[in-house]
XYZ file of C-alpha atoms in Angstrom:
463
model
C 5.814 66.714 -49.167
C 9.387 68.094 -47.975
C 8.325 67.273 -44.412
C 7.183 63.574 -45.591
C 10.639 63.154 -47.301
C 12.601 64.309 -44.415
C 10.858 62.143 -42.261
C 11.550 59.385 -44.366
C 15.434 60.274 -44.676
C 15.535 60.453 -41.079
C 13.759 57.032 -40.802
C 16.441 55.438 -43.442
C 19.439 57.041 -41.454
C 17.959 55.703 -38.140
C 17.559 52.120 -39.685
C 21.077 52.396 -40.906
C 22.304 53.407 -37.707
C 20.604 50.528 -35.716
C 21.780 47.994 -38.259
C 25.391 49.236 -37.792
C 24.760 49.006 -34.232
C 23.489 45.304 -34.496
C 26.375 44.284 -36.768
C 29.005 45.901 -34.291
C 27.322 43.938 -31.469
C 26.661 40.652 -32.868
C 28.961 40.209 -35.395
C 31.887 40.706 -32.868
C 33.815 37.585 -31.959
C 34.612 38.881 -28.479
C 32.203 37.039 -26.014
C 32.025 39.977 -23.927
C 30.098 42.097 -26.591
C 27.491 39.361 -27.250
C 24.029 40.238 -25.698
C 21.430 37.196 -25.286
C 17.993 38.309 -26.344
C 14.774 36.438 -25.323
C 12.730 35.411 -28.010
C 9.380 37.017 -28.927
C 7.528 34.039 -27.662
C 9.414 33.780 -24.344
C 6.429 32.875 -22.593
C 5.788 29.700 -24.299
C 9.555 28.424 -25.236
C 12.815 28.170 -23.436
C 15.749 28.474 -25.818
C 19.512 27.889 -25.869
C 21.610 30.910 -26.802
C 18.340 32.454 -28.150
C 17.704 30.076 -30.691
C 16.323 26.201 -31.181
C 13.000 26.910 -28.869
C 12.329 23.920 -26.801
C 8.629 23.256 -26.050
C 7.901 21.069 -23.055
C 4.296 20.568 -23.753
C 4.472 17.419 -26.367
C 7.036 15.623 -24.202
C 4.935 16.484 -20.813
C 1.604 15.117 -22.742
C 2.956 11.984 -23.837
C 4.635 11.288 -20.423
C 1.668 12.217 -18.032
C -0.467 9.406 -19.217
C 2.127 6.763 -18.604
C 2.520 7.701 -14.910
C 0.725 6.225 -12.068
C -0.009 6.654 -8.659
C 1.000 3.613 -6.453
C -0.725 3.102 -3.109
C 1.047 0.474 -0.527
C -0.760 -0.656 2.076
C 0.879 -2.806 5.311
C -0.243 -4.075 8.257
C 1.836 -3.785 11.550
C 1.235 -5.310 15.221
C 1.450 -2.441 18.001
C 2.462 -4.267 21.247
C 0.069 -4.719 23.863
C 2.561 -4.383 26.802
C 6.424 -3.533 27.318
C 7.020 -7.477 27.371
C 5.492 -7.710 23.916
C 7.814 -5.067 22.758
C 10.973 -6.394 24.438
C 10.591 -10.071 24.063
C 8.103 -10.805 21.303
C 5.919 -12.597 24.035
C 2.558 -12.784 25.555
C 0.536 -13.036 22.342
C -0.966 -9.471 22.828
C -0.924 -6.711 20.403
C -2.918 -4.601 18.219
C -2.885 -4.672 14.335
C -2.952 -1.452 12.542
C -2.929 -0.563 9.051
C -0.007 1.721 7.417
C -0.266 3.467 3.629
C 2.543 4.788 1.749
C 2.490 6.257 -1.645
C 4.644 6.871 -4.667
C 4.628 7.131 -8.425
C 5.246 4.589 -11.042
C 5.523 4.062 -14.913
C 3.691 2.073 -17.308
C 6.257 0.245 -19.619
C 4.095 -2.465 -21.330
C 0.488 -2.068 -22.820
C -0.262 -5.190 -20.962
C 0.215 -3.686 -17.571
C 3.716 -4.041 -16.352
C 4.759 -1.015 -14.044
C 8.155 0.118 -12.841
C 8.427 1.779 -9.797
C 10.786 2.012 -6.550
C 11.696 -0.824 -4.380
C 11.183 1.775 -1.398
C 7.643 2.618 -2.818
C 6.369 -1.054 -2.434
C 8.504 -2.239 0.536
C 6.666 -4.372 3.248
C 3.407 -4.229 1.173
C 0.605 -6.429 1.934
C -1.301 -4.727 -0.907
C -0.723 -2.439 -3.807
C -3.019 -0.376 -5.731
C -2.263 1.693 -8.775
C -4.264 4.769 -10.035
C -4.037 5.970 -13.752
C -4.080 9.485 -14.646
C -7.365 8.882 -16.065
C -8.410 7.888 -12.167
C -8.759 4.315 -13.065
C -7.621 2.017 -10.664
C -6.360 -1.849 -10.515
C -4.702 -4.022 -7.856
C -0.981 -4.630 -8.541
C 1.343 -7.852 -8.132
C 4.957 -7.711 -7.210
C 6.946 -9.431 -9.734
C 10.316 -8.613 -8.268
C 12.610 -6.058 -6.796
C 16.227 -5.069 -6.700
C 16.856 -3.161 -3.440
C 20.518 -2.226 -4.659
C 19.557 -0.187 -7.412
C 15.802 0.628 -5.808
C 13.951 -0.666 -8.521
C 10.523 -2.771 -8.203
C 8.656 -4.490 -11.159
C 4.708 -4.611 -10.778
C 1.855 -6.344 -12.845
C -1.766 -5.216 -13.172
C -4.278 -7.427 -14.869
C -6.340 -5.540 -17.658
C -8.086 -6.375 -21.111
C -7.421 -2.505 -21.637
C -4.383 -1.459 -23.727
C -2.592 0.981 -21.371
C -0.507 4.110 -22.436
C 3.230 3.150 -21.755
C 6.320 4.917 -22.079
C 8.988 4.378 -24.609
C 12.609 3.717 -23.289
C 15.241 6.094 -24.407
C 19.145 5.626 -24.433
C 20.238 7.071 -20.959
C 23.987 7.057 -22.121
C 23.051 9.477 -24.766
C 21.965 12.291 -22.447
C 24.117 15.082 -21.606
C 24.870 17.101 -18.709
C 23.038 20.427 -19.260
C 20.298 19.004 -21.064
C 16.453 19.554 -20.254
C 14.637 16.771 -18.679
C 11.148 16.601 -16.996
C 10.325 14.826 -14.100
C 6.723 13.379 -14.117
C 5.229 12.006 -11.029
C 1.827 11.240 -9.446
C 2.270 12.144 -5.732
C -0.833 12.093 -3.297
C -3.047 10.727 -5.979
C -3.375 14.176 -7.633
C -2.870 13.004 -11.008
C 0.105 13.657 -12.995
C 2.738 16.289 -11.986
C 5.415 17.821 -14.319
C 8.541 19.751 -13.211
C 11.808 20.806 -15.428
C 15.055 20.773 -14.963
C 18.544 19.973 -16.557
C 20.967 17.008 -16.049
C 23.126 18.191 -13.192
C 25.691 15.045 -13.465
C 25.882 11.578 -14.539
C 27.018 8.182 -12.753
C 26.529 9.801 -9.335
C 27.020 7.242 -6.580
C 25.463 7.588 -3.290
C 26.556 4.479 -1.271
C 29.662 3.041 -0.049
C 29.812 0.081 -2.397
C 29.964 1.936 -5.446
C 27.308 -0.153 -7.074
C 24.971 2.592 -7.767
C 25.086 5.100 -10.673
C 22.444 7.725 -10.752
C 21.530 10.467 -13.121
C 21.511 13.970 -10.920
C 19.002 16.572 -11.990
C 17.802 19.936 -10.614
C 14.146 19.266 -11.741
C 11.957 19.298 -8.527
C 11.129 15.866 -7.137
C 9.646 15.419 -3.692
C 8.773 12.136 -1.730
C 5.542 11.376 -3.513
C 7.251 11.773 -6.940
C 9.430 8.172 -6.144
C 9.202 5.878 -8.753
C 8.149 8.145 -11.548
C 9.496 9.140 -14.902
C 12.414 11.309 -15.882
C 11.917 12.015 -19.603
C 13.836 14.121 -22.388
C 12.105 16.625 -24.212
C 10.821 14.045 -26.972
C 9.222 12.457 -23.836
C 11.320 9.394 -23.964
C 12.098 7.532 -20.645
C 15.560 8.140 -19.689
C 15.189 7.461 -15.942
C 13.203 6.516 -12.795
C 13.154 8.936 -10.136
C 14.330 7.642 -6.928
C 15.400 10.126 -4.339
C 16.390 13.428 -3.159
C 19.370 15.123 -1.326
C 17.837 16.987 1.590
C 18.043 17.623 5.296
C 14.595 18.438 5.339
C 12.998 15.675 3.224
C 11.658 17.989 0.906
C 13.201 18.954 -2.511
C 15.963 21.477 -2.075
C 17.681 21.563 -5.506
C 19.172 18.045 -6.057
C 17.417 14.712 -7.061
C 18.328 11.463 -8.696
C 17.126 8.828 -11.185
C 18.134 5.469 -12.044
C 19.345 5.618 -15.620
C 16.747 3.895 -18.292
C 19.393 1.455 -19.624
C 20.103 0.049 -16.128
C 16.274 0.074 -15.049
C 15.540 -2.020 -18.718
C 18.072 -4.525 -17.961
C 16.981 -5.178 -14.285
C 13.207 -5.382 -15.653
C 14.580 -7.844 -18.128
C 16.249 -9.924 -15.929
C 13.316 -10.079 -13.335
C 10.909 -11.173 -15.869
C 13.140 -13.605 -17.281
C 15.073 -14.946 -14.538
C 13.116 -13.844 -11.378
C 16.150 -12.092 -9.861
C 18.961 -9.281 -11.195
C 21.793 -11.034 -13.139
C 24.950 -8.888 -12.524
C 28.186 -9.165 -14.050
C 31.381 -8.374 -12.251
C 34.809 -7.124 -13.588
C 36.528 -8.225 -10.194
C 38.816 -5.081 -9.775
C 39.040 -3.360 -6.371
C 40.565 0.099 -6.247
C 39.661 3.652 -6.368
C 39.495 6.957 -8.585
C 42.753 8.635 -9.285
C 43.457 12.415 -8.060
C 46.263 14.401 -7.743
C 47.066 13.439 -3.982
C 46.631 9.543 -4.507
C 49.046 9.994 -7.747
C 51.388 11.590 -5.622
C 51.335 8.957 -3.034
C 51.353 6.105 -5.294
C 54.474 7.968 -7.551
C 52.772 8.063 -10.658
C 52.151 10.845 -12.884
C 48.438 9.980 -14.236
C 45.593 11.911 -11.895
C 42.580 10.411 -14.018
C 41.266 7.068 -14.103
C 40.490 4.024 -11.799
C 43.469 2.725 -10.063
C 43.584 -0.927 -9.626
C 44.706 -2.141 -6.192
C 43.865 -5.497 -6.126
C 42.128 -8.197 -8.529
C 39.866 -10.710 -7.233
C 41.146 -14.108 -7.549
C 39.061 -16.359 -10.253
C 37.272 -13.337 -11.530
C 36.931 -12.203 -15.068
C 39.518 -9.335 -14.667
C 42.201 -11.886 -13.199
C 41.815 -14.379 -16.177
C 42.132 -11.753 -18.609
C 45.474 -10.289 -17.304
C 44.551 -7.045 -15.370
C 47.160 -6.429 -12.821
C 47.699 -4.489 -9.703
C 48.775 -1.134 -10.790
C 46.970 -0.694 -13.993
C 44.719 2.200 -14.688
C 41.397 1.848 -16.106
C 40.744 4.612 -18.564
C 37.843 3.487 -20.651
C 35.367 0.690 -20.713
C 33.538 0.180 -24.103
C 34.685 3.715 -25.348
C 33.473 5.130 -22.011
C 35.704 7.452 -19.882
C 36.413 5.994 -16.572
C 37.259 8.145 -13.542
C 35.957 6.238 -10.757
C 33.869 2.934 -9.546
C 30.534 4.551 -10.501
C 31.961 4.889 -13.933
C 32.983 1.435 -14.010
C 29.396 0.249 -12.829
C 27.821 2.267 -15.322
C 29.605 0.671 -18.070
C 29.093 -3.012 -16.983
C 25.828 -2.763 -14.884
C 23.770 -3.211 -18.141
C 25.626 -6.476 -18.672
C 25.369 -9.929 -17.659
C 27.911 -12.663 -16.507
C 29.706 -14.099 -19.631
C 29.526 -11.044 -21.539
C 32.720 -9.558 -22.914
C 33.491 -5.821 -22.451
C 36.598 -4.051 -23.792
C 38.683 -2.470 -20.941
C 41.459 0.066 -21.741
C 44.115 0.230 -19.341
C 47.133 2.202 -18.931
C 50.213 0.084 -17.872
C 53.671 2.009 -17.280
C 52.363 4.561 -19.488
C 51.125 2.560 -22.419
C 47.496 2.125 -23.116
C 46.231 -1.251 -23.768
C 42.746 -2.701 -24.445
C 41.933 -6.149 -22.960
C 38.723 -8.034 -23.609
C 37.423 -9.028 -20.085
C 34.577 -11.724 -19.790
C 32.415 -10.812 -16.878
C 32.022 -13.325 -14.128
C 29.154 -13.753 -11.931
C 29.054 -11.156 -9.079
C 31.181 -12.720 -6.491
C 29.725 -10.500 -3.781
C 26.375 -12.269 -4.086
C 28.130 -15.192 -1.981
C 30.781 -15.003 0.896
C 32.389 -17.619 2.919
C 33.677 -16.740 6.317
C 34.618 -18.981 9.384
C 32.968 -21.863 7.772
C 29.847 -20.136 7.324
C 28.845 -19.773 3.693
C 26.504 -16.902 3.178
C 24.382 -15.556 0.291
C 21.823 -12.715 -0.236
C 18.191 -13.541 0.537
C 16.228 -13.881 -2.489
C 13.033 -11.867 -3.275
C 10.757 -14.876 -2.943
C 12.223 -15.665 0.422
C 11.850 -11.811 1.634
C 7.997 -12.103 0.663
C 7.510 -15.431 2.140
C 9.332 -14.376 5.648
C 7.859 -10.778 5.656
C 11.279 -9.244 5.891
C 13.090 -6.634 3.320
C 16.606 -7.500 4.439
C 18.865 -10.165 5.521
C 21.540 -12.661 4.777
C 21.100 -16.271 4.620
C 23.482 -19.160 5.875
C 23.576 -21.310 2.808
C 25.893 -24.126 4.375
C 28.214 -24.739 7.198
C 31.696 -26.250 6.705
C 33.217 -25.910 9.790
C 33.290 -28.863 12.474
C 33.045 -26.280 15.293
C 29.583 -25.152 14.003
C 28.439 -28.970 13.053
C 26.715 -28.996 16.773
C 24.485 -26.014 15.928
C 24.115 -27.430 12.251
C 20.110 -27.576 12.068
C 19.766 -24.386 13.917
C 22.155 -22.558 11.853
C 21.145 -24.098 8.318
C 19.086 -21.683 6.122
C 18.728 -19.245 9.005
C 18.665 -15.487 8.170
C 21.066 -13.081 9.903
C 19.394 -10.079 10.548
C 21.829 -7.808 12.579
C 25.756 -8.039 12.785
C 27.243 -6.112 15.423
C 25.498 -2.769 15.624
C 24.125 -2.718 12.247
C 21.395 -4.335 10.179
C 22.721 -7.155 7.755
C 21.228 -5.483 4.583
C 23.147 -7.787 2.094
C 26.269 -9.563 1.400
C 28.162 -6.378 0.968
C 27.602 -4.916 4.185
C 28.027 -8.264 6.208
C 31.288 -9.048 4.259
C 32.802 -5.527 5.149
C 32.166 -6.129 8.762
C 33.574 -9.731 9.149
C 36.784 -8.625 6.749
C 37.846 -5.451 8.938
C 37.176 -7.066 12.571
C 40.095 -7.328 14.788
C 41.768 -10.839 15.262
C 40.184 -12.567 17.912
C 37.446 -9.878 18.052
C 33.769 -11.595 18.359
C 31.033 -9.949 16.994
C 27.538 -10.362 17.954
C 24.912 -12.080 15.511
C 21.267 -11.878 15.455
C 19.454 -14.655 13.373
C 16.137 -15.936 12.379
C 15.837 -19.604 12.313
C 13.828 -21.741 10.116
C 11.611 -22.369 12.906
C 10.992 -18.828 13.124
C 12.682 -18.009 16.386
C 15.242 -15.334 16.999
C 18.701 -16.415 18.509
C 21.953 -14.710 19.037
C 25.835 -16.157 18.915
C 29.237 -14.662 18.713
C 31.166 -15.021 15.427
């Protein structure tokens, strides 16, 4: 009995010592003394600071059934001789089939599917396969090459599982997300990661605003879903940053709010309605602030205001520093785009600017994106529509809408409605790329232009 009592006393003393040690370690406010203890069920749950366990299974189960495999079949002609290849003549050549694959996300029960534009580019036939291996022929409703989004439709009497859109503005850096794709027709595949950054711009025109994540995404996952832990769609996976073409740590997704707006535009108008603020400039930093002779190092410095734009009419001036749009902090053009890309022409946004040290809020009515058309040397240019691209079997180009200069009038019938394919040594991808080349060319410099005429001939001229 004494032995048992002794053991009991030792046990109580040990427990008290352990409890005291626990209090000493965990109740101390000093960060260096805190220890992180994995939860007992660590094989199932991932947790923040050892609490609030996150279970991905419900979100994954919800998302996998909404993600499809997309098969793109196209046909091309292989030149039969060097003359066919160089001049497109001779009438020879052998047709061959090309197959590309990617992923997509069902967004309505009656069969609308969103994917990447590059997944369906140049498609002659499109087929989607659901997670249950049911396949459907798909038609292309419309595309937005600038944000790499495409909308497909399948005809079915069945009610399909579809994704619920989340608010991509609400996601935070460090938040858990799942990347769900259907690569290589293997049925849906799920990877997990965190949001690494928001409003990432990977193009020179500043129009893009991606979510960056470290969830593993490989080429076959393009067009798949990025979902939060509730299984809500917060992005469409679109690309990876890699020297090898395979995932090495960074991937990017079009935010769901931008995706939803693009889809609604394609359904309602047949094209994307982009509003424009009408400012040019750049992101402030210490070096730029020093060059400008100002103290502020954060915000978007307005270097120019486009004539007749919403910003000009509202009174925004050169030298203003845009610090907020609709209560969202602004650091660069990608932040501006993220704030207005979900808006349409004539929508009004509140723009907070720092003018000579005074913060003022200016309501700006967005104008139609002026960059969709451009006039140079008597040639009025505009972007090629999706319908025209499909009809002409091209995926880029700039259309000569009208000729207004007498110098070009002898060639009016040849030039009118022609599609510029190349300018100088670069492809004429869109108005942005062409306008930059023409605006930056030297006085008296001539640039070679390659154009597809209405008659289907390829001609060249100097501009």
